[in-house]
Amino acid sequence: MRQEKMNSTASLVLIALSCILHVVIFRGKVDMNHSVIYRILSALLAIVIVLPIHELIHWISMRFFGRKDARIEIARDPLGLPSLRTIAGGKIENWKNNIILLAPFFLLTVIPDVIFLYSDRIPFVLFIAAVGNSAGCCFDLLAVLRRR
């Protein structure tokens, strides 16, 4: 139980740091010239779209590395919230598992962040999608770090 609480605390800290880092780096570039309702709806839409895509990337990565029984299901995340997750049975080499865990982070956060660095304006919905995925990847990053 104590380990579970530490994992939850570490996850929350990483999520907060991820969000703060994105806001600090990109705050002047994000297109905020929209109504509050538009921003709220855009944020909800971005999160609702990014989560399944994030899990689909895990699923595709698992299938690529031979885990034919990979599936996406609804379960509780480490914070106790209902969420999607991708699982498969059996063992896999550590480096392959790390790629599976980190693929959504690179495809949905790192690549957009690099593009954002060279952009004059960042559409709000894309910014929220990258931040939301980055926050969601904290569980994956912790899993990679725990395996070391």
Backbone as a chain_set.jsonl record, in Angstrom:
{"seq": "MRQEKMNSTASLVLIALSCILHVVIFRGKVDMNHSVIYRILSALLAIVIVLPIHELIHWISMRFFGRKDARIEIARDPLGLPSLRTIAGGKIENWKNNIILLAPFFLLTVIPDVIFLYSDRIPFVLFIAAVGNSAGCCFDLLAVLRRR", "coords": {"N": [[0.827, -1.198, 0.0], [1.954, 1.239, 0.783], [3.946, 1.56, -1.194], [2.308, 1.822, -3.423], [1.079, 4.283, -2.862], [3.333, 5.947, -3.008], [3.943, 5.64, -5.725], [1.662, 6.803, -6.869], [1.946, 9.424, -5.921], [4.399, 10.125, -7.124], [3.589, 9.967, -9.79], [1.669, 12.034, -9.909], [3.336, 14.234, -9.391], [5.07, 14.129, -11.625], [3.167, 14.538, -13.663], [2.274, 17.146, -13.053], [4.711, 18.569, -13.355], [5.204, 18.097, -16.073], [3.047, 19.439, -17.305], [3.49, 22.077, -16.37], [6.033, 22.594, -17.471], [5.456, 22.525, -20.244], [3.691, 24.716, -20.43], [5.364, 26.844, -19.613], [7.39, 26.796, -21.59], [5.972, 27.107, -24.039], [4.082, 29.159, -23.748], [3.811, 31.732, -24.937], [3.245, 31.191, -27.564], [0.903, 29.782, -27.95], [-2.285, 29.766, -29.372], [-4.619, 31.622, -28.008], [-6.819, 33.065, -28.593], [-9.67, 32.666, -28.318], [-13.0, 31.946, -27.199], [-13.862, 31.161, -23.774], [-15.546, 28.961, -23.558], [-15.072, 27.679, -26.025], [-12.377, 26.973, -25.62], [-12.588, 25.209, -23.443], [-14.208, 23.165, -24.535], [-12.531, 22.395, -26.642], [-10.323, 21.44, -25.222], [-11.478, 19.242, -23.878], [-12.233, 17.694, -26.119], [-9.702, 17.232, -27.283], [-8.455, 15.65, -25.31], [-10.199, 13.46, -25.195], [-9.805, 12.393, -27.709], [-7.027, 11.948, -27.837], [-6.361, 9.998, -25.852], [-7.435, 7.383, -26.736], [-5.89, 7.187, -29.109], [-3.303, 7.189, -28.095], [-3.326, 4.733, -26.685], [-3.796, 3.057, -28.855], [-1.39, 3.308, -30.224], [0.323, 2.027, -28.402], [-0.816, -0.553, -28.679], [-0.364, -1.137, -31.428], [2.431, -1.114, -31.39], [2.907, -3.279, -29.663], [1.845, -5.377, -31.176], [3.572, -5.234, -33.369], [5.948, -6.117, -32.211], [5.365, -8.761, -31.867], [3.42, -9.544, -30.036], [0.707, -10.967, -30.205], [-1.653, -11.267, -28.814], [-2.394, -8.828, -27.818], [-4.501, -6.349, -26.405], [-6.961, -3.75, -25.978], [-8.423, -2.337, -23.159], [-10.823, -1.283, -20.642], [-9.878, -0.024, -17.526], [-8.788, 0.661, -14.143], [-6.565, 3.344, -13.618], [-3.253, 4.013, -12.196], [-3.906, 6.051, -10.408], [-6.423, 5.464, -9.691], [-8.497, 6.125, -11.352], [-10.977, 5.48, -13.865], [-9.891, 4.272, -16.987], [-8.494, 3.809, -20.296], [-6.454, 1.0, -21.187], [-3.687, -0.838, -22.496], [-2.973, -4.191, -22.873], [-1.097, -7.274, -22.781], [-0.324, -10.745, -22.831], [2.37, -12.815, -21.52], [6.011, -12.695, -21.754], [8.438, -10.192, -22.639], [11.325, -8.857, -24.234], [13.314, -6.47, -22.456], [14.152, -4.045, -23.793], [12.425, -3.956, -25.95], [10.0, -3.729, -24.627], [10.359, -1.227, -23.45], [10.335, 0.403, -25.733], [7.699, -0.03, -26.565], [6.35, 1.119, -24.384], [7.235, 3.802, -24.528], [6.644, 4.752, -27.082], [4.112, 6.203, -27.643], [4.694, 8.591, -26.258], [6.849, 9.712, -27.706], [5.709, 9.946, -30.287], [3.325, 11.45, -29.926], [3.929, 13.558, -28.249], [6.744, 14.402, -28.095], [7.503, 14.747, -30.856], [5.417, 16.592, -31.759], [6.133, 18.699, -29.96], [8.692, 19.452, -30.881], [7.987, 20.405, -33.391], [6.359, 22.509, -32.526], [8.301, 24.183, -31.413], [9.407, 25.377, -33.648], [7.327, 26.743, -34.718], [5.264, 29.642, -35.283], [2.722, 30.158, -34.223], [0.682, 28.166, -32.143], [-1.934, 25.976, -32.5], [-4.578, 25.867, -30.168], [-5.949, 23.449, -29.512], [-4.176, 21.455, -30.419], [-1.995, 21.951, -28.792], [-3.072, 21.341, -26.248], [-3.6, 18.647, -26.704], [-0.973, 17.596, -26.946], [0.051, 18.247, -24.392], [-1.77, 16.869, -22.763], [-1.27, 14.218, -23.562], [1.402, 14.031, -22.794], [1.121, 14.246, -20.012], [-0.353, 11.906, -19.556], [1.553, 10.043, -20.269], [3.217, 9.88, -18.134], [2.798, 7.697, -16.424], [3.727, 5.637, -18.044], [6.414, 6.412, -18.34], [7.303, 6.201, -15.69], [7.026, 3.43, -15.39], [9.011, 2.512, -17.136], [11.292, 3.546, -15.865], [11.192, 2.152, -13.436], [11.828, -0.408, -14.235], [14.522, -0.435, -14.585]], "CA": [[0.0, 0.0, 0.0], [2.85, 2.396, 0.845], [4.553, 1.668, -2.522], [1.26, 2.318, -4.311], [0.921, 5.708, -2.578], [4.51, 6.614, -3.551], [3.791, 5.66, -7.176], [0.644, 7.805, -7.17], [2.548, 10.733, -5.668], [5.381, 10.355, -8.193], [2.819, 10.217, -11.01], [1.099, 13.378, -9.826], [4.438, 15.193, -9.515], [5.483, 14.138, -13.034], [2.096, 15.16, -14.443], [2.34, 18.587, -12.803], [5.932, 19.084, -13.989], [5.003, 18.05, -17.517], [2.134, 20.531, -17.679], [4.173, 23.349, -16.1], [7.093, 22.74, -18.463], [4.841, 22.901, -21.521], [3.157, 26.084, -20.341], [6.49, 27.775, -19.557], [8.095, 26.835, -22.874], [5.15, 27.487, -25.197], [2.994, 30.067, -23.364], [3.66, 32.855, -25.859], [2.929, 30.735, -28.913], [-0.4, 29.113, -28.015], [-3.376, 30.627, -29.832], [-5.65, 31.678, -26.969], [-7.827, 34.026, -29.04], [-10.947, 31.971, -28.429], [-13.824, 32.066, -26.0], [-13.613, 30.172, -22.731], [-16.314, 27.756, -23.924], [-14.324, 27.026, -27.096], [-11.175, 26.376, -25.046], [-12.996, 24.062, -22.625], [-14.634, 22.097, -25.452], [-11.335, 21.941, -27.356], [-9.523, 20.643, -24.289], [-12.169, 17.956, -23.699], [-12.119, 16.963, -27.38], [-8.306, 16.799, -27.441], [-8.185, 14.562, -24.379], [-11.006, 12.303, -25.592], [-9.217, 11.834, -28.926], [-5.642, 11.537, -27.62], [-6.252, 8.773, -25.056], [-7.51, 6.172, -27.568], [-4.762, 7.14, -30.042], [-2.17, 6.787, -27.256], [-3.432, 3.285, -26.453], [-3.656, 2.408, -30.159], [0.048, 3.257, -30.504], [0.824, 0.895, -27.604], [-1.319, -1.79, -29.283], [0.376, -1.356, -32.68], [3.805, -1.464, -31.002], [2.888, -4.653, -29.141], [1.647, -6.283, -32.315], [4.808, -5.193, -34.151], [6.942, -6.935, -31.517], [4.943, -10.148, -31.8], [2.444, -9.84, -28.974], [-0.533, -11.08, -30.982], [-2.824, -11.248, -27.934], [-2.56, -7.472, -27.29], [-5.871, -5.837, -26.454], [-7.241, -2.506, -25.266], [-9.568, -2.523, -22.276], [-11.052, -0.239, -19.645], [-9.437, -0.435, -16.197], [-8.406, 1.794, -13.298], [-5.153, 3.711, -13.714], [-2.623, 4.024, -10.865], [-4.556, 7.03, -9.529], [-7.745, 4.951, -9.366], [-9.487, 6.635, -12.302], [-11.218, 4.576, -14.999], [-9.157, 4.701, -18.163], [-8.126, 2.755, -21.232], [-5.1, 0.475, -21.077], [-3.357, -1.879, -23.454], [-2.275, -5.284, -22.191], [-0.828, -8.508, -23.52], [0.272, -11.762, -21.976], [3.719, -13.275, -21.835], [7.193, -11.875, -21.468], [9.061, -9.56, -23.79], [12.625, -8.284, -23.882], [13.2, -5.158, -21.819], [14.277, -2.942, -24.738], [11.186, -3.918, -26.727], [8.966, -3.21, -23.737], [10.591, 0.21, -23.324], [9.843, 1.033, -26.964], [6.235, -0.091, -26.492], [5.895, 2.095, -23.392], [7.6, 5.181, -24.865], [6.224, 5.138, -28.436], [3.148, 7.317, -27.662], [5.335, 9.814, -25.796], [7.602, 10.303, -28.808], [4.857, 10.271, -31.429], [2.256, 12.41, -29.627], [4.4, 14.697, -27.449], [8.063, 14.898, -28.486], [7.467, 15.257, -32.239], [4.694, 17.878, -31.78], [6.898, 19.738, -29.26], [9.742, 19.927, -31.783], [7.29, 21.228, -34.392], [5.942, 23.733, -31.829], [9.466, 25.059, -31.237], [9.651, 26.091, -34.894], [6.077, 27.366, -35.165], [4.965, 30.964, -34.734], [1.497, 30.021, -33.434], [0.296, 26.779, -31.897], [-3.382, 25.844, -32.269], [-4.867, 25.496, -28.781], [-6.337, 22.041, -29.396], [-2.965, 20.636, -30.583], [-1.204, 22.149, -27.582], [-3.709, 20.562, -25.185], [-3.396, 17.228, -27.022], [0.409, 17.245, -26.592], [0.178, 18.321, -22.936], [-2.552, 15.755, -22.211], [-0.534, 12.974, -23.795], [2.581, 14.079, -21.935], [0.67, 13.92, -18.653], [-0.713, 10.489, -19.544], [2.765, 9.228, -20.427], [3.964, 9.802, -16.87], [2.71, 6.32, -15.931], [4.624, 4.848, -18.889], [7.791, 6.78, -17.995], [7.608, 5.584, -14.395], [7.187, 1.989, -15.61], [10.343, 2.321, -17.736], [12.293, 3.821, -14.833], [11.133, 1.081, -12.431], [12.414, -1.617, -14.809], [15.991, -0.313, -14.603]], "C": [[0.869, 1.259, 0.0], [3.505, 2.638, -0.516], [3.555, 2.249, -3.521], [1.059, 3.822, -4.12], [2.107, 6.495, -3.13], [4.423, 6.702, -5.066], [2.771, 6.71, -7.599], [1.198, 9.209, -6.993], [3.553, 11.073, -6.76], [4.671, 10.662, -9.502], [2.249, 11.624, -11.014], [2.169, 14.455, -9.982], [4.904, 15.277, -10.966], [4.431, 14.8, -13.926], [2.14, 16.674, -14.283], [3.557, 19.206, -13.476], [5.809, 19.129, -15.505], [4.14, 19.212, -17.993], [2.811, 21.89, -17.501], [5.253, 23.607, -17.146], [6.532, 23.164, -19.815], [4.33, 24.336, -21.5], [4.299, 27.094, -20.358], [7.156, 27.908, -20.923], [7.251, 27.458, -23.987], [4.099, 28.554, -24.922], [2.772, 31.213, -24.345], [3.215, 32.458, -27.255], [1.521, 30.156, -29.054], [-1.474, 30.123, -28.386], [-4.527, 30.577, -28.826], [-6.776, 32.641, -27.345], [-9.159, 33.354, -29.315], [-11.712, 32.163, -27.127], [-13.481, 30.953, -25.011], [-14.336, 28.868, -23.063], [-15.58, 26.974, -25.011], [-13.101, 26.313, -26.529], [-11.512, 25.141, -24.212], [-13.387, 22.889, -23.515], [-13.448, 21.535, -26.235], [-10.47, 21.05, -26.476], [-10.163, 19.276, -24.083], [-12.042, 17.091, -24.944], [-10.703, 16.416, -27.569], [-8.009, 15.603, -26.548], [-8.941, 13.303, -24.766], [-10.421, 11.629, -26.839], [-7.822, 11.261, -28.662], [-5.539, 10.215, -26.859], [-6.398, 7.506, -25.905], [-6.352, 6.056, -28.566], [-3.5, 6.695, -29.309], [-2.177, 5.273, -27.05], [-3.305, 2.502, -27.758], [-2.184, 2.298, -30.552], [0.701, 2.151, -29.683], [0.443, -0.427, -28.269], [-0.55, -2.134, -30.557], [1.816, -1.769, -32.37], [3.877, -2.892, -30.48], [2.748, -5.661, -30.271], [2.918, -6.369, -33.168], [5.878, -6.091, -33.53], [6.438, -8.337, -31.197], [3.947, -10.506, -30.712], [1.041, -9.842, -29.598], [-1.793, -11.046, -30.119], [-3.069, -9.864, -27.316], [-4.011, -7.028, -27.448], [-5.977, -4.555, -25.634], [-8.495, -2.734, -24.439], [-9.7, -1.335, -21.33], [-10.673, -0.802, -18.278], [-9.127, 0.825, -15.392], [-6.909, 2.063, -13.463], [-4.552, 3.762, -12.309], [-3.221, 5.051, -9.889], [-5.969, 6.597, -9.142], [-8.858, 5.419, -10.291], [-9.729, 5.615, -13.415], [-10.565, 5.136, -16.26], [-8.957, 3.517, -19.1], [-6.72, 2.276, -20.9], [-4.931, -0.625, -22.117], [-2.553, -2.942, -22.726], [-2.065, -6.451, -23.146], [-0.171, -9.481, -22.558], [1.701, -12.062, -22.372], [4.797, -12.278, -21.483], [7.733, -11.309, -22.769], [10.381, -8.95, -23.329], [12.443, -6.854, -23.386], [13.244, -4.002, -22.818], [13.026, -2.819, -25.6], [10.061, -3.335, -25.886], [9.12, -1.702, -23.55], [10.109, 0.96, -24.558], [8.319, 1.074, -26.962], [5.712, 0.98, -25.539], [6.13, 3.538, -23.829], [7.125, 5.661, -26.236], [5.188, 6.263, -28.447], [3.759, 8.643, -27.206], [6.087, 10.489, -26.944], [6.7, 10.746, -29.951], [3.84, 11.382, -31.147], [2.694, 13.585, -28.754], [5.727, 15.244, -27.968], [8.039, 15.479, -29.902], [6.643, 16.539, -32.334], [5.462, 19.003, -31.077], [8.008, 20.308, -30.136], [9.128, 20.814, -32.868], [6.858, 22.55, -33.764], [7.101, 24.707, -31.664], [9.718, 25.917, -32.47], [8.412, 26.775, -35.453], [5.918, 28.745, -34.532], [3.754, 30.912, -33.812], [1.162, 28.541, -33.311], [-1.206, 26.735, -31.681], [-3.637, 25.273, -30.87], [-5.143, 24.009, -28.635], [-5.123, 21.118, -29.552], [-2.056, 20.751, -29.364], [-1.763, 21.304, -26.436], [-3.52, 19.065, -25.435], [-1.988, 16.787, -26.623], [0.614, 17.247, -25.074], [-0.562, 17.151, -22.282], [-1.846, 14.426, -22.392], [0.707, 12.916, -22.912], [2.222, 13.712, -20.499], [0.325, 12.438, -18.549], [0.482, 9.567, -19.647], [3.567, 9.104, -19.14], [3.933, 8.394, -16.295], [3.656, 5.412, -16.724], [6.086, 5.135, -18.542], [8.202, 6.171, -16.652], [7.813, 4.076, -14.537], [8.559, 1.678, -16.213], [11.423, 2.515, -16.676], [12.326, 2.729, -13.768], [11.812, -0.188, -12.93], [13.935, -1.589, -14.761], [16.607, -0.829, -13.373]], "O": [[0.565, 2.228, -0.695], [3.614, 3.783, -0.953], [3.918, 3.071, -4.363], [0.888, 4.555, -5.094], [1.924, 7.589, -3.663], [4.788, 7.725, -5.644], [2.986, 7.427, -8.576], [0.949, 10.087, -7.82], [3.558, 12.194, -7.267], [5.112, 11.535, -10.25], [2.339, 12.329, -12.019], [1.934, 15.475, -10.631], [5.113, 16.373, -11.485], [4.777, 15.543, -14.844], [2.053, 17.405, -15.269], [3.447, 20.259, -14.103], [6.255, 20.081, -16.145], [4.47, 19.885, -18.97], [2.719, 22.752, -18.375], [5.371, 24.723, -17.653], [7.074, 24.063, -20.459], [4.523, 25.081, -22.461], [4.21, 28.105, -21.055], [7.452, 29.019, -21.363], [7.758, 28.245, -24.786], [3.285, 28.832, -25.803], [1.629, 31.621, -24.557], [2.843, 33.321, -28.05], [1.006, 30.053, -30.167], [-1.563, 31.198, -27.793], [-5.303, 29.622, -28.795], [-7.597, 32.992, -26.498], [-9.708, 33.461, -30.412], [-11.136, 32.498, -26.091], [-12.887, 29.939, -25.376], [-13.783, 27.786, -22.865], [-15.474, 25.751, -24.933], [-12.814, 25.177, -26.908], [-10.799, 24.139, -24.269], [-12.957, 21.758, -23.288], [-13.373, 20.328, -26.464], [-9.949, 20.031, -26.929], [-9.471, 18.258, -24.109], [-11.776, 15.893, -24.846], [-10.53, 15.265, -27.969], [-7.374, 14.645, -26.988], [-8.401, 12.2, -24.679], [-10.537, 10.413, -26.995], [-7.472, 10.21, -29.199], [-4.696, 9.386, -27.201], [-5.549, 6.62, -25.803], [-5.884, 4.951, -28.841], [-2.715, 5.911, -29.842], [-1.152, 4.614, -27.22], [-2.762, 1.397, -27.763], [-1.777, 1.301, -31.148], [1.541, 1.413, -30.198], [1.28, -1.319, -28.407], [-0.133, -3.276, -30.748], [2.358, -2.668, -33.013], [4.802, -3.633, -30.815], [3.45, -6.671, -30.31], [3.29, -7.447, -33.63], [6.63, -6.75, -34.248], [7.012, -9.026, -30.354], [3.668, -11.686, -30.501], [0.304, -8.859, -29.525], [-2.887, -10.82, -30.636], [-3.867, -9.74, -26.388], [-4.657, -7.286, -28.464], [-5.187, -4.314, -24.722], [-9.498, -3.251, -24.932], [-8.805, -0.496, -21.233], [-11.082, -1.903, -17.911], [-9.2, 1.934, -15.922], [-6.094, 1.14, -13.449], [-5.272, 3.572, -11.328], [-3.052, 4.922, -8.677], [-6.637, 7.275, -8.361], [-10.031, 5.142, -10.043], [-8.79, 4.956, -13.862], [-10.676, 6.326, -16.556], [-9.22, 2.37, -18.737], [-5.895, 3.039, -20.397], [-5.896, -1.252, -22.553], [-1.573, -2.636, -22.047], [-2.748, -6.593, -24.161], [0.464, -9.074, -21.585], [2.182, -11.624, -23.417], [4.536, -11.182, -20.988], [7.521, -11.862, -23.848], [10.527, -8.573, -22.166], [11.552, -6.13, -23.828], [12.45, -3.068, -22.703], [12.611, -1.712, -25.943], [9.261, -2.538, -26.377], [8.125, -0.979, -23.497], [9.535, 2.042, -24.439], [7.718, 2.089, -27.314], [4.742, 1.67, -25.852], [5.313, 4.41, -23.534], [7.194, 6.855, -26.526], [5.362, 7.216, -29.206], [3.386, 9.702, -27.711], [5.974, 11.701, -27.133], [6.909, 11.815, -30.524], [3.529, 12.172, -32.039], [1.915, 14.514, -28.539], [5.826, 16.438, -28.253], [8.511, 16.596, -30.115], [7.112, 17.506, -32.935], [5.447, 20.141, -31.545], [8.24, 21.517, -30.134], [9.69, 21.852, -33.219], [6.975, 23.601, -34.394], [6.912, 25.919, -31.763], [10.186, 27.049, -32.358], [8.452, 27.33, -36.551], [6.367, 28.991, -33.412], [3.746, 31.537, -32.752], [1.337, 27.768, -34.253], [-1.713, 27.39, -30.77], [-2.988, 24.315, -30.451], [-4.62, 23.372, -27.72], [-5.052, 20.092, -28.876], [-1.427, 19.776, -28.952], [-1.009, 20.628, -25.736], [-3.306, 18.3, -24.494], [-1.821, 15.722, -26.028], [1.271, 16.357, -24.533], [-0.044, 16.519, -21.361], [-1.824, 13.599, -21.481], [1.024, 11.869, -22.347], [2.94, 12.952, -19.849], [0.673, 11.787, -17.564], [0.438, 8.434, -19.169], [4.5, 8.304, -19.067], [4.929, 7.934, -15.736], [4.302, 4.531, -16.157], [6.9, 4.216, -18.46], [9.323, 5.683, -16.503], [8.68, 3.506, -13.875], [9.194, 0.691, -15.839], [12.367, 1.728, -16.601], [13.398, 2.415, -13.25], [12.32, -0.968, -12.125], [14.57, -2.636, -14.888], [17.83, -0.798, -13.235]]}, "num_chains": 1, "name": "protein.A"}
